[in-house]
């Protein structure tokens, strides 16, 4: 599969989140040696009443269960929105090799937009790539938040 195909799967999960009334963010973890998707996640903060229920955390948890361990070296996380500081910390702790995100998050992005957690002198430094299907990833979020604003009016 290509980067775009992995991001399309993350977008499908984001759409699922939106249908459930959640902020539409989706993520997948891919094992690089064979291209298998080993983890999937989408936002569930509202449903779970849990601040930790971000798409990235779900995808990492799912990948750890699938692979039988907490070290996800040899894997890449594809996510529709730039990870926040909490998720960037989880990415470092899970030893993911790479992060690929679609839309930047200038308000909370921790992979270069607001701050860059991966540049700190931590024990692990994932490679970060951005802008994959950026328009599509940004559009789903813009539509969602516009819908919320329209409801308030």
CSV table of C-alpha atoms in Angstrom, one decimal:
chain,number,residue,atom,x,y,z
A,1,UNK,CA,0.0,0.0,0.0
A,2,UNK,CA,1.0,3.6,-0.5
A,3,UNK,CA,1.2,6.4,2.0
A,4,UNK,CA,-2.0,7.8,0.5
A,5,UNK,CA,-3.8,4.4,1.0
A,6,UNK,CA,-2.8,4.3,4.7
A,7,UNK,CA,-3.9,7.9,5.2
A,8,UNK,CA,-7.2,7.0,3.4
A,9,UNK,CA,-7.8,4.3,6.1
A,10,UNK,CA,-7.0,6.9,8.8
A,11,UNK,CA,-9.5,9.2,7.1
A,12,UNK,CA,-12.1,6.4,7.1
A,13,UNK,CA,-11.6,6.1,10.8
A,14,UNK,CA,-11.9,9.8,11.2
A,15,UNK,CA,-15.2,9.7,9.4
A,16,UNK,CA,-16.4,7.0,11.8
A,17,UNK,CA,-15.5,9.3,14.7
A,18,UNK,CA,-17.4,12.1,13.1
A,19,UNK,CA,-20.5,9.9,12.7
A,20,UNK,CA,-20.3,9.2,16.4
A,21,UNK,CA,-20.1,12.9,17.2
A,22,UNK,CA,-16.4,12.9,18.0
A,23,UNK,CA,-13.7,15.2,16.6
A,24,UNK,CA,-12.9,13.4,13.3
A,25,UNK,CA,-9.3,12.2,13.8
A,26,UNK,CA,-8.2,8.7,12.7
A,27,UNK,CA,-4.9,6.8,13.0
A,28,UNK,CA,-3.3,3.6,11.8
A,29,UNK,CA,0.0,1.9,12.8
A,30,UNK,CA,1.7,0.1,9.9
A,31,UNK,CA,4.4,-2.6,10.3
A,32,UNK,CA,6.9,-1.5,7.6
A,33,UNK,CA,8.5,-4.9,6.8
A,34,UNK,CA,5.2,-6.2,5.2
A,35,UNK,CA,3.0,-3.1,5.1
A,36,UNK,CA,0.4,-4.6,7.4
A,37,UNK,CA,-1.9,-2.4,9.4
A,38,UNK,CA,-1.4,-3.6,12.9
A,39,UNK,CA,-3.3,-0.9,14.8
A,40,UNK,CA,-6.3,1.3,14.3
A,41,UNK,CA,-7.8,4.1,16.3
A,42,UNK,CA,-10.2,7.0,16.2
A,43,UNK,CA,-11.2,9.7,18.7
A,44,UNK,CA,-13.5,8.4,21.4
A,45,UNK,CA,-13.1,11.1,24.1
A,46,UNK,CA,-16.8,12.0,24.2
A,47,UNK,CA,-18.1,8.4,24.2
A,48,UNK,CA,-15.5,7.2,26.7
A,49,UNK,CA,-15.6,10.4,28.8
A,50,UNK,CA,-11.8,10.1,28.8
A,51,UNK,CA,-9.3,12.8,27.9
A,52,UNK,CA,-6.8,10.1,26.9
A,53,UNK,CA,-9.0,8.5,24.2
A,54,UNK,CA,-7.2,10.1,21.2
A,55,UNK,CA,-6.9,8.3,17.9
A,56,UNK,CA,-3.1,7.9,18.2
A,57,UNK,CA,-3.4,6.3,21.7
A,58,UNK,CA,-6.0,3.9,20.5
A,59,UNK,CA,-4.0,2.9,17.4
A,60,UNK,CA,-0.8,2.4,19.6
A,61,UNK,CA,-2.7,0.3,22.1
A,62,UNK,CA,-4.2,-1.8,19.3
A,63,UNK,CA,-0.8,-2.3,17.7
A,64,UNK,CA,0.8,-3.3,21.0
A,65,UNK,CA,-2.0,-5.9,21.5
A,66,UNK,CA,-1.6,-7.2,17.9
A,67,UNK,CA,2.2,-7.5,18.1
A,68,UNK,CA,2.3,-8.7,21.7
A,69,UNK,CA,4.6,-6.0,23.1
A,70,UNK,CA,5.0,-2.3,23.8
A,71,UNK,CA,7.9,-1.6,21.5
A,72,UNK,CA,6.7,-0.6,18.0
A,73,UNK,CA,10.1,-0.2,16.4
A,74,UNK,CA,9.8,-1.0,12.7
A,75,UNK,CA,6.3,0.7,12.6
A,76,UNK,CA,4.9,4.0,11.3
A,77,UNK,CA,1.9,5.9,12.6
A,78,UNK,CA,-0.3,7.6,10.0
A,79,UNK,CA,-2.7,10.1,11.6
A,80,UNK,CA,-5.0,12.7,10.0
A,81,UNK,CA,-4.0,15.5,12.4
A,82,UNK,CA,-0.6,16.4,13.9
A,83,UNK,CA,-0.2,14.7,17.3
A,84,UNK,CA,-0.6,16.7,20.5
A,85,UNK,CA,2.1,16.6,23.2
A,86,UNK,CA,0.4,13.7,25.0
A,87,UNK,CA,0.3,11.6,21.8
A,88,UNK,CA,3.9,12.7,20.8
A,89,UNK,CA,5.0,11.4,24.2
A,90,UNK,CA,3.3,8.1,23.6
A,91,UNK,CA,4.9,7.8,20.2
A,92,UNK,CA,8.3,8.3,21.7
A,93,UNK,CA,7.6,5.8,24.5
A,94,UNK,CA,6.3,3.2,22.0
A,95,UNK,CA,9.5,3.6,20.0
A,96,UNK,CA,7.6,4.2,16.7
A,97,UNK,CA,10.2,4.8,13.9
A,98,UNK,CA,8.1,7.3,12.0
A,99,UNK,CA,5.0,9.5,12.1
A,100,UNK,CA,3.2,10.7,9.0
A,101,UNK,CA,0.4,13.2,9.5
A,102,UNK,CA,-2.0,15.0,7.2
A,103,UNK,CA,-3.0,18.4,8.6
A,104,UNK,CA,-0.9,20.6,10.9
A,105,UNK,CA,-2.3,21.7,14.2
A,106,UNK,CA,-1.0,25.2,15.0
A,107,UNK,CA,-2.8,25.3,18.4
A,108,UNK,CA,-1.6,22.0,19.8
A,109,UNK,CA,0.7,20.3,17.4
A,110,UNK,CA,3.8,18.8,19.0
A,111,UNK,CA,5.7,17.7,15.8
A,112,UNK,CA,6.7,21.1,14.6
A,113,UNK,CA,3.7,23.4,14.5
A,114,UNK,CA,3.4,24.7,18.0
A,115,UNK,CA,6.4,22.7,19.5
A,116,UNK,CA,8.6,19.8,18.4
A,117,UNK,CA,8.8,17.2,21.1
A,118,UNK,CA,10.8,14.9,18.9
A,119,UNK,CA,13.7,17.4,18.8
A,120,UNK,CA,14.2,17.3,22.6
A,121,UNK,CA,17.1,15.2,24.0
A,122,UNK,CA,14.9,12.2,24.6
A,123,UNK,CA,15.9,8.5,24.3
A,124,UNK,CA,14.1,8.1,21.0
A,125,UNK,CA,13.6,10.4,17.9
A,126,UNK,CA,10.9,9.3,15.4
A,127,UNK,CA,11.2,10.7,11.9
A,128,UNK,CA,8.2,13.0,11.2
A,129,UNK,CA,6.6,13.6,7.8
A,130,UNK,CA,3.7,15.9,7.2
A,131,UNK,CA,1.3,17.0,4.5
A,132,UNK,CA,0.2,13.6,3.2
A,133,UNK,CA,-3.4,14.2,2.0
A,134,UNK,CA,-3.3,17.5,3.9
A,135,UNK,CA,-6.3,19.0,2.1
A,136,UNK,CA,-8.6,16.0,2.8
A,137,UNK,CA,-7.4,15.7,6.4
A,138,UNK,CA,-8.0,19.4,7.0
A,139,UNK,CA,-11.3,19.5,5.2
A,140,UNK,CA,-13.0,16.9,7.4
A,141,UNK,CA,-12.0,18.9,10.5
A,142,UNK,CA,-13.1,22.2,9.0
A,143,UNK,CA,-16.5,20.8,8.1
A,144,UNK,CA,-16.9,19.3,11.5
A,145,UNK,CA,-16.1,22.5,13.4
A,146,UNK,CA,-18.2,24.6,11.0
A,147,UNK,CA,-21.1,22.3,11.7
A,148,UNK,CA,-20.6,22.8,15.4
A,149,UNK,CA,-20.5,26.6,15.0
A,150,UNK,CA,-23.6,26.5,12.8
A,151,UNK,CA,-25.5,24.6,15.5
A,152,UNK,CA,-24.6,27.2,18.1
A,153,UNK,CA,-26.1,29.9,15.9
